[in-house]
PDB file of C-alpha atoms in Angstrom:
ATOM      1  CA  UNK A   1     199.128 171.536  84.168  1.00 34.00           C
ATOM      2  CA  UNK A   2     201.809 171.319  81.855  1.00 40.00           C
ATOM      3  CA  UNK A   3     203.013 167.837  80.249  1.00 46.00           C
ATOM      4  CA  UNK A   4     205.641 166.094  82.660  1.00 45.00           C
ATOM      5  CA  UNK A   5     208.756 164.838  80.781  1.00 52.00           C
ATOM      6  CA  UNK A   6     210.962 162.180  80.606  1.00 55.00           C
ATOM      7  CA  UNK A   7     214.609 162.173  81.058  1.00 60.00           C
ATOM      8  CA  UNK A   8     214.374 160.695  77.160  1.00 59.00           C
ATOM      9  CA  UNK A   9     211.454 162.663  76.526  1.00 88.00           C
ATOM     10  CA  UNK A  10     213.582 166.314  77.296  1.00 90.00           C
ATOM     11  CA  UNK A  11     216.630 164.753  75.145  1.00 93.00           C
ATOM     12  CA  UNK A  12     214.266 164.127  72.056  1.00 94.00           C
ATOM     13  CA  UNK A  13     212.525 167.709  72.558  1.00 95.00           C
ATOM     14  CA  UNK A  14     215.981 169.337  72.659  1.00 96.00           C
ATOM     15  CA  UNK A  15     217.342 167.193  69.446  1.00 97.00           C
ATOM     16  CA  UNK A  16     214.047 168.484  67.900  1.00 97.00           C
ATOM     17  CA  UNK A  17     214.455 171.729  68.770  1.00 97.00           C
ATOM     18  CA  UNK A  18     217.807 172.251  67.618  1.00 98.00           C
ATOM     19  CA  UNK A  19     216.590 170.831  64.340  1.00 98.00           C
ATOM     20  CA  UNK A  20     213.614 173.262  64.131  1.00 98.00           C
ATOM     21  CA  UNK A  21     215.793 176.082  65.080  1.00 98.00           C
ATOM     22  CA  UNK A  22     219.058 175.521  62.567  1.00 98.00           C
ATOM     23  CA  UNK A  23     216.510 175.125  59.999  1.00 98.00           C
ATOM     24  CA  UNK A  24     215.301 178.348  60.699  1.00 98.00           C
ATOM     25  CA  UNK A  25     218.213 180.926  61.662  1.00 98.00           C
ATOM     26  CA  UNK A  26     221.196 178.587  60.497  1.00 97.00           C
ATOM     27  CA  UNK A  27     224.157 177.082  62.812  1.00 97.00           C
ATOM     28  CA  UNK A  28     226.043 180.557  62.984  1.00 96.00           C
ATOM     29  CA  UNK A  29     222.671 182.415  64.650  1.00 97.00           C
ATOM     30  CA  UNK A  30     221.649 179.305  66.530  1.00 97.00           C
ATOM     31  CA  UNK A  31     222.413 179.258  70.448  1.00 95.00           C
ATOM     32  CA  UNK A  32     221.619 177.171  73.339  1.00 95.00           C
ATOM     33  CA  UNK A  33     219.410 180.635  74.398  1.00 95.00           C
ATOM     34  CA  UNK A  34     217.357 179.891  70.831  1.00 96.00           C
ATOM     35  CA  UNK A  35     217.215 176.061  71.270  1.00 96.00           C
ATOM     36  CA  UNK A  36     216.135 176.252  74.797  1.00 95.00           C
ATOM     37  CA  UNK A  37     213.176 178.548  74.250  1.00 95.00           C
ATOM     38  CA  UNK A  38     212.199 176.425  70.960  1.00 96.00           C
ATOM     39  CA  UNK A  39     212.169 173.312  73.546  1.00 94.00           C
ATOM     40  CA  UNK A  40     210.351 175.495  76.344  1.00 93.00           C
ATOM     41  CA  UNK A  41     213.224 175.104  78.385  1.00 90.00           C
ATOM     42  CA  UNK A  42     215.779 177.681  80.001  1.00 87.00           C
ATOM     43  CA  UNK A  43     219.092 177.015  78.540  1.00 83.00           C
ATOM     44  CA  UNK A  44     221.087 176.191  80.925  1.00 85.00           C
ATOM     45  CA  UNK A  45     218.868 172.870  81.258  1.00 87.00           C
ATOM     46  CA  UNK A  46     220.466 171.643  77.885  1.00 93.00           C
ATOM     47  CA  UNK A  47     223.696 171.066  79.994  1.00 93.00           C
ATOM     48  CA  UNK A  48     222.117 168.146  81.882  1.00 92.00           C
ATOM     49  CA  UNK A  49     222.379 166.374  78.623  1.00 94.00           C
ATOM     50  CA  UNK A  50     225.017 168.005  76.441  1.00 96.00           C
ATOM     51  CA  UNK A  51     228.257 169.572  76.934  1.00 95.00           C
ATOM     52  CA  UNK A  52     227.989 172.510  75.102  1.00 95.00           C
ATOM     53  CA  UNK A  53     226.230 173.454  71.902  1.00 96.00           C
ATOM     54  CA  UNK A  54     228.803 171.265  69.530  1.00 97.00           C
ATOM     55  CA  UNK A  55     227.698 168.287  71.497  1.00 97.00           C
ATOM     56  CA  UNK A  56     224.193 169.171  71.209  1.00 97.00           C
ATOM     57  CA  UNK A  57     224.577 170.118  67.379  1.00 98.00           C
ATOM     58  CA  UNK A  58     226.851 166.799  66.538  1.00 98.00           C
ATOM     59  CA  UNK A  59     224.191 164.515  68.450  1.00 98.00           C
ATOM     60  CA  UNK A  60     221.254 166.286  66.573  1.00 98.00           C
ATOM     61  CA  UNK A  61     223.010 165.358  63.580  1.00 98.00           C
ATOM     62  CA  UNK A  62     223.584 161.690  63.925  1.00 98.00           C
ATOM     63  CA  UNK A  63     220.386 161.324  65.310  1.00 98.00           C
ATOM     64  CA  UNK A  64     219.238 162.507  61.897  1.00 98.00           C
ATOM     65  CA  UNK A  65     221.369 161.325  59.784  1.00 98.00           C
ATOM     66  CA  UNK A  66     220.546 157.583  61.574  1.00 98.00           C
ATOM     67  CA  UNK A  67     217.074 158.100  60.681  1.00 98.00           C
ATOM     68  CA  UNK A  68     217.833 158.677  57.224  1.00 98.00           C
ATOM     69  CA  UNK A  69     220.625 155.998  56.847  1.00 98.00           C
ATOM     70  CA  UNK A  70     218.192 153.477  58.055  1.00 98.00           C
ATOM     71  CA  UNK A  71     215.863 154.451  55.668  1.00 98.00           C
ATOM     72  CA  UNK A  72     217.910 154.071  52.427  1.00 97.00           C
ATOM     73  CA  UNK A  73     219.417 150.243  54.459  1.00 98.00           C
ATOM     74  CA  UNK A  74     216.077 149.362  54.157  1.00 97.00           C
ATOM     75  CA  UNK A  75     215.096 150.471  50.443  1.00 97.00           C
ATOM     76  CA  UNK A  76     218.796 149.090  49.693  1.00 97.00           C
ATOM     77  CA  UNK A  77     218.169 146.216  51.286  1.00 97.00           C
ATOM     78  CA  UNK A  78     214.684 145.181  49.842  1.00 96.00           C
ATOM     79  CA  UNK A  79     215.589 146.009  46.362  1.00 96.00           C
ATOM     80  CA  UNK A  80     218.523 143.804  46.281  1.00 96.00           C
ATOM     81  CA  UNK A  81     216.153 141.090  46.893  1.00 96.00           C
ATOM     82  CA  UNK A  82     214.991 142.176  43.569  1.00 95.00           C
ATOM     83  CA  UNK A  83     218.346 142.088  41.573  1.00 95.00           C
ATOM     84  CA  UNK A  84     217.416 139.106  39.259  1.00 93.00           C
ATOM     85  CA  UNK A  85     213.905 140.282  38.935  1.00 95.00           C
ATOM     86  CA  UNK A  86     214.118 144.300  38.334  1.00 96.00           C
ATOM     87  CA  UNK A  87     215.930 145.844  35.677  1.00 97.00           C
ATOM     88  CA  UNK A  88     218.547 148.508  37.591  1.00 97.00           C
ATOM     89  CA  UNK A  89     216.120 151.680  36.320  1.00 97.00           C
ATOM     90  CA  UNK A  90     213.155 150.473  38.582  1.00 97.00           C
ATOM     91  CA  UNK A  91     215.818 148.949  41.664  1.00 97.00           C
ATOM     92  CA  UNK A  92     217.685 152.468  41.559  1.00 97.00           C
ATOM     93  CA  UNK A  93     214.608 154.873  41.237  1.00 97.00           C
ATOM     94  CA  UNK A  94     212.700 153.154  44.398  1.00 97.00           C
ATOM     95  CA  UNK A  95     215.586 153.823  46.565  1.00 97.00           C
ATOM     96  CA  UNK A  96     216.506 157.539  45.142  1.00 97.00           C
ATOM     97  CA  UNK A  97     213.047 158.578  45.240  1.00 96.00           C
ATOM     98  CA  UNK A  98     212.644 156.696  49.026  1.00 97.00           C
ATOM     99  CA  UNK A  99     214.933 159.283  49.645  1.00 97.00           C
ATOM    100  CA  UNK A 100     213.724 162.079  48.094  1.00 97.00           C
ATOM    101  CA  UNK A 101     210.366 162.030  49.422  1.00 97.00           C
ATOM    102  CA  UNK A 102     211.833 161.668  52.947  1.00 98.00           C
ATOM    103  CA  UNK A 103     213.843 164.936  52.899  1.00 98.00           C
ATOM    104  CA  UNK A 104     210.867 167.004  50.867  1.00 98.00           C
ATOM    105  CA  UNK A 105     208.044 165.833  53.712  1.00 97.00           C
ATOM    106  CA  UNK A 106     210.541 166.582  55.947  1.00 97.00           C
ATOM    107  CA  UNK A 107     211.943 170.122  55.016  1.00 97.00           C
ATOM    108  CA  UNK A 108     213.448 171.507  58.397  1.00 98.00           C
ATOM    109  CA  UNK A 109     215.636 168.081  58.892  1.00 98.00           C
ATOM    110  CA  UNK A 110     217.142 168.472  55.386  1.00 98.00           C
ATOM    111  CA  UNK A 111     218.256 171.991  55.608  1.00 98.00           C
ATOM    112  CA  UNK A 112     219.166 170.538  59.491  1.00 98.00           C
ATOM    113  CA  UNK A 113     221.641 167.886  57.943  1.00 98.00           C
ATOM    114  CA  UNK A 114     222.835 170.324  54.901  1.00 97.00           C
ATOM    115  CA  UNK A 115     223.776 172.721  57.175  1.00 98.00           C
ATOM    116  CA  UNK A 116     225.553 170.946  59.232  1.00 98.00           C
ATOM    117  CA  UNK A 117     226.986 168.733  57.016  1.00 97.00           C
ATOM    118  CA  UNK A 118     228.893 171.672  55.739  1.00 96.00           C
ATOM    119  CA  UNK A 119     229.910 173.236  59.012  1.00 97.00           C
ATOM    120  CA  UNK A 120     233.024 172.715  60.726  1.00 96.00           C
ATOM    121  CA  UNK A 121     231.821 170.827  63.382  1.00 97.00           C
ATOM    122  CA  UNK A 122     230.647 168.194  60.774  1.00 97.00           C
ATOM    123  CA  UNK A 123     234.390 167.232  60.213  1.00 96.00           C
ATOM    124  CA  UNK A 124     235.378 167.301  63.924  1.00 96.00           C
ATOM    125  CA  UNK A 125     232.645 165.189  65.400  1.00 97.00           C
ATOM    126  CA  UNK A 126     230.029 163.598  63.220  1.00 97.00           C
ATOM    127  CA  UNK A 127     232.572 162.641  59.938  1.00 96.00           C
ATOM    128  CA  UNK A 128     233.278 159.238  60.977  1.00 96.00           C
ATOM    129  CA  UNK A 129     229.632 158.056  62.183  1.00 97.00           C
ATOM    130  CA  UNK A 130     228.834 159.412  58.811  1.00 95.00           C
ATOM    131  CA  UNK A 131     231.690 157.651  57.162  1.00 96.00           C
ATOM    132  CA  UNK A 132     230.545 154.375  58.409  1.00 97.00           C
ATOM    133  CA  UNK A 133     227.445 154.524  57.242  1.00 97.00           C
ATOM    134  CA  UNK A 134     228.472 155.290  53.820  1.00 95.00           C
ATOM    135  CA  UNK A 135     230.953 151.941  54.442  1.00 96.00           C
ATOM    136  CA  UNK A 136     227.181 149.895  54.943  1.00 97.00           C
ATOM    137  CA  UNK A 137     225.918 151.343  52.331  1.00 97.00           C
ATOM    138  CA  UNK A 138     229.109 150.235  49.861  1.00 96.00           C
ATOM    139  CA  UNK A 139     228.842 147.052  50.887  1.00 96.00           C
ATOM    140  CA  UNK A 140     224.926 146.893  50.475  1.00 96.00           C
ATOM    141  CA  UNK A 141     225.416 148.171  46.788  1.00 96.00           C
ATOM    142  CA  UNK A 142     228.108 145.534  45.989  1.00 95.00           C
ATOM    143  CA  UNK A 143     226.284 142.916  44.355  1.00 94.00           C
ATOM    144  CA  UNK A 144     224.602 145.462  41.779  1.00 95.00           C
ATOM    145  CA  UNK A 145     228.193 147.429  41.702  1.00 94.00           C
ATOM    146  CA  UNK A 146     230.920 144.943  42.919  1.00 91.00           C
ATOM    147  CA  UNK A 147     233.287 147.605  43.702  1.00 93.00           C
ATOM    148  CA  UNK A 148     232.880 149.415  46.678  1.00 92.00           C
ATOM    149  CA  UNK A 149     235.322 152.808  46.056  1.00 93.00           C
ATOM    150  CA  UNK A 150     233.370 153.299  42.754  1.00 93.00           C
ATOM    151  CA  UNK A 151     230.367 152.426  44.875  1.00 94.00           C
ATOM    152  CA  UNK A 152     230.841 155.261  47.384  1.00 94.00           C
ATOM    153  CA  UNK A 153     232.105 157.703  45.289  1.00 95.00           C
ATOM    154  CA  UNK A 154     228.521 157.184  43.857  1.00 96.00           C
ATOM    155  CA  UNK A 155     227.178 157.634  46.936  1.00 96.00           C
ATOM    156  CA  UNK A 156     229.081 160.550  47.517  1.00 95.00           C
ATOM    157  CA  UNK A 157     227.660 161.989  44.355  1.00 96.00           C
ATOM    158  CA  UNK A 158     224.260 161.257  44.943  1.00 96.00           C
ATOM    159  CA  UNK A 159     224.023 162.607  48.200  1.00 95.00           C
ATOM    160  CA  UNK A 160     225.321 165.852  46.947  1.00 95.00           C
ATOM    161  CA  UNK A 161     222.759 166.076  44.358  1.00 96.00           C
ATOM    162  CA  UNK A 162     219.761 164.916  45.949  1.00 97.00           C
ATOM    163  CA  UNK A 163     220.517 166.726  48.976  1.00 97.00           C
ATOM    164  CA  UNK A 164     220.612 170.313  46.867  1.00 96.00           C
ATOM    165  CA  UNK A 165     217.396 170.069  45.115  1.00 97.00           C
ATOM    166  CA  UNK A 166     215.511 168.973  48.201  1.00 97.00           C
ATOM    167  CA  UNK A 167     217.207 172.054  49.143  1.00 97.00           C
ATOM    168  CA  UNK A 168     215.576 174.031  46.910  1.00 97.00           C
ATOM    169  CA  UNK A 169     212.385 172.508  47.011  1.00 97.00           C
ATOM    170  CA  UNK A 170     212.592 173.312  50.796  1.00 96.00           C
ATOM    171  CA  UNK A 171     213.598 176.829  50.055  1.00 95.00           C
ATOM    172  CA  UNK A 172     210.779 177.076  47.783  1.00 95.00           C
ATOM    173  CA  UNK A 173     212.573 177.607  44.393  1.00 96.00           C
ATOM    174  CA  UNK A 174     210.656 174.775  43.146  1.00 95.00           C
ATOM    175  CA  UNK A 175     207.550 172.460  43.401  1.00 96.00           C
ATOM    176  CA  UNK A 176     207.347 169.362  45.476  1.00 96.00           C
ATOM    177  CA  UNK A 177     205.586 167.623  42.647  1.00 96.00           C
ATOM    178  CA  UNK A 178     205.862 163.882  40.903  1.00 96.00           C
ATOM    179  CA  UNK A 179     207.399 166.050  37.899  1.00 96.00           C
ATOM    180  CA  UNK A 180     210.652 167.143  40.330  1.00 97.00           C
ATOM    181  CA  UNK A 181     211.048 164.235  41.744  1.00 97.00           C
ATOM    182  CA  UNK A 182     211.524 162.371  38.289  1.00 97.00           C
ATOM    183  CA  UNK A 183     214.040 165.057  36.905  1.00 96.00           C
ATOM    184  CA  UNK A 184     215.896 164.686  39.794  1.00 97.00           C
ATOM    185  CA  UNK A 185     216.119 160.929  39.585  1.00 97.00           C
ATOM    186  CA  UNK A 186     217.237 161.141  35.644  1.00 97.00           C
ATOM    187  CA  UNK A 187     219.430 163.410  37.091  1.00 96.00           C
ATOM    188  CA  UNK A 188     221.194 160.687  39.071  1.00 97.00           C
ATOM    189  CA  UNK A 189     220.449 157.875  36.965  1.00 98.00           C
ATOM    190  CA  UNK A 190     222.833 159.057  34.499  1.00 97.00           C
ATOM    191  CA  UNK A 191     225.709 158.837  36.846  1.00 96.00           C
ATOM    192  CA  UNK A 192     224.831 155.117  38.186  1.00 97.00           C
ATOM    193  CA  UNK A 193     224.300 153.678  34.480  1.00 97.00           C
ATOM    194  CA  UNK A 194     227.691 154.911  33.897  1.00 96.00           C
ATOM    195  CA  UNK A 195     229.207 153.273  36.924  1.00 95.00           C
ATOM    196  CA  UNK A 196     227.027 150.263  36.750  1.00 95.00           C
ATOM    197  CA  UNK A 197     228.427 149.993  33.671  1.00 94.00           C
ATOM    198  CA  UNK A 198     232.121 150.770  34.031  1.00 92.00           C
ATOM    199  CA  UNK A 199     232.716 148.358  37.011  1.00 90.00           C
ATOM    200  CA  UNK A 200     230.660 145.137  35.269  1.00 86.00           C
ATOM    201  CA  UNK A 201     233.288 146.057  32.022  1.00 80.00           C
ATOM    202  CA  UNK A 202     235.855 145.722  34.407  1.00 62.00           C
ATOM    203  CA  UNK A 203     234.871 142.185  35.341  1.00 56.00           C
ATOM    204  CA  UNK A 204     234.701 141.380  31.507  1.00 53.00           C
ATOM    205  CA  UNK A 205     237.495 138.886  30.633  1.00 53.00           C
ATOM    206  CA  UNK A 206     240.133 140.103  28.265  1.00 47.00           C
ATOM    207  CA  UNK A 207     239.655 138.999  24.715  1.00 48.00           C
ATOM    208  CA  UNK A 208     242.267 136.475  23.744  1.00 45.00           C
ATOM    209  CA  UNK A 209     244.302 137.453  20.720  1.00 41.00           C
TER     210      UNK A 209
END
């Protein structure tokens, strides 16, 4: 006898599913046909929880994107208890690299959130819950940054960069090794020194003449 599921048991295994399968055929080939046999459902049974596929693709999304967010709160978070303690090299790498070794361990939800991060749908229905996460995130890097536009332009950048060589790692065009995850963080680190930097210089008193 087959497993009996939940109403919230079916929802996660369809989430999943449309994961597993965007990850695999991209959001242009996936359907509700696709996602539905991935979840060992028919796919008409995806309507008892979604709309349509937007809804289910959107919800997959910042379901994901949550996960992740919560992750990098956390690292945030804890290192900030830190800031008198750690020089910003050892506070910034433990939260990139938190990062990193999420999406690598977890290949089929980073091409997931690429994917649809750059699809239109991203725009119509998931930009602002992804928008106000980036606002937490500002305000969490404030007292290493103490402006919050420089500090999610940052983010911005950061996001985009760590997000395309997990890419590639996930595609295979390189290793998952300790080696690839450092380049990648001096690959970043470059661009928070410099705005560490800039917005403590703009704090700096003028000299008097």
């Amino acid at each position: 006898m087959g497993r009996v599921y939940g109403d919230i048991d079916k929802k996660a295994v369809l989430l999943k599913s449309t994961v597993t399968v965007v990850a695999r055929v991209g959001i242009e080939n996936s359907s509700t046909r696709l996602i539905g046999k991935e979840a060992g459902f028919q796919d008409a049974f995806i309507y008892r929880y979604f709309n349509d596929k937007d809804h289910l693709l959107s919800q997959a999304y910042i379901s994901e994107n949550d996960k992740l967010m919560n992750i990098l709160v956390k690292a945030i978070d804890y290192e900030n208890q830190m800031i008198d303690e750690k020089p910003l090299e050892e506070r910034s790498a433990y939260v990139i690299k938190t990062a990193w070794k999420y999406l690598t361990e977890n290949p089929d939800i980073c091409k997931f959130l690429v994917y649809y991060y750059n699809s239109p749908g991203f725009t119509k229905y998931a930009m602002d819950d992804h928008k106000k996460w980036l606002d937490e995130l500002s305000d969490l890097l404030y007292p290493t940054f103490r402006d919050r536009d420089e500090a999610a332009t940052l983010l911005y950048m950061i996001f985009n960069s760590v997000y395309g060589f997990a890419m590639q790692v996930a595609n295979g065009e390189h290793p998952n090794t300790e080696e690839t995850a450092e380049r990648v963080f001096r690959n970043v680190y470059t661009a928070i020194y410099a705005c560490y930097e800039r917005t403590h210089r703009q704090e700096e008193p003028a000299e008097q003449s």
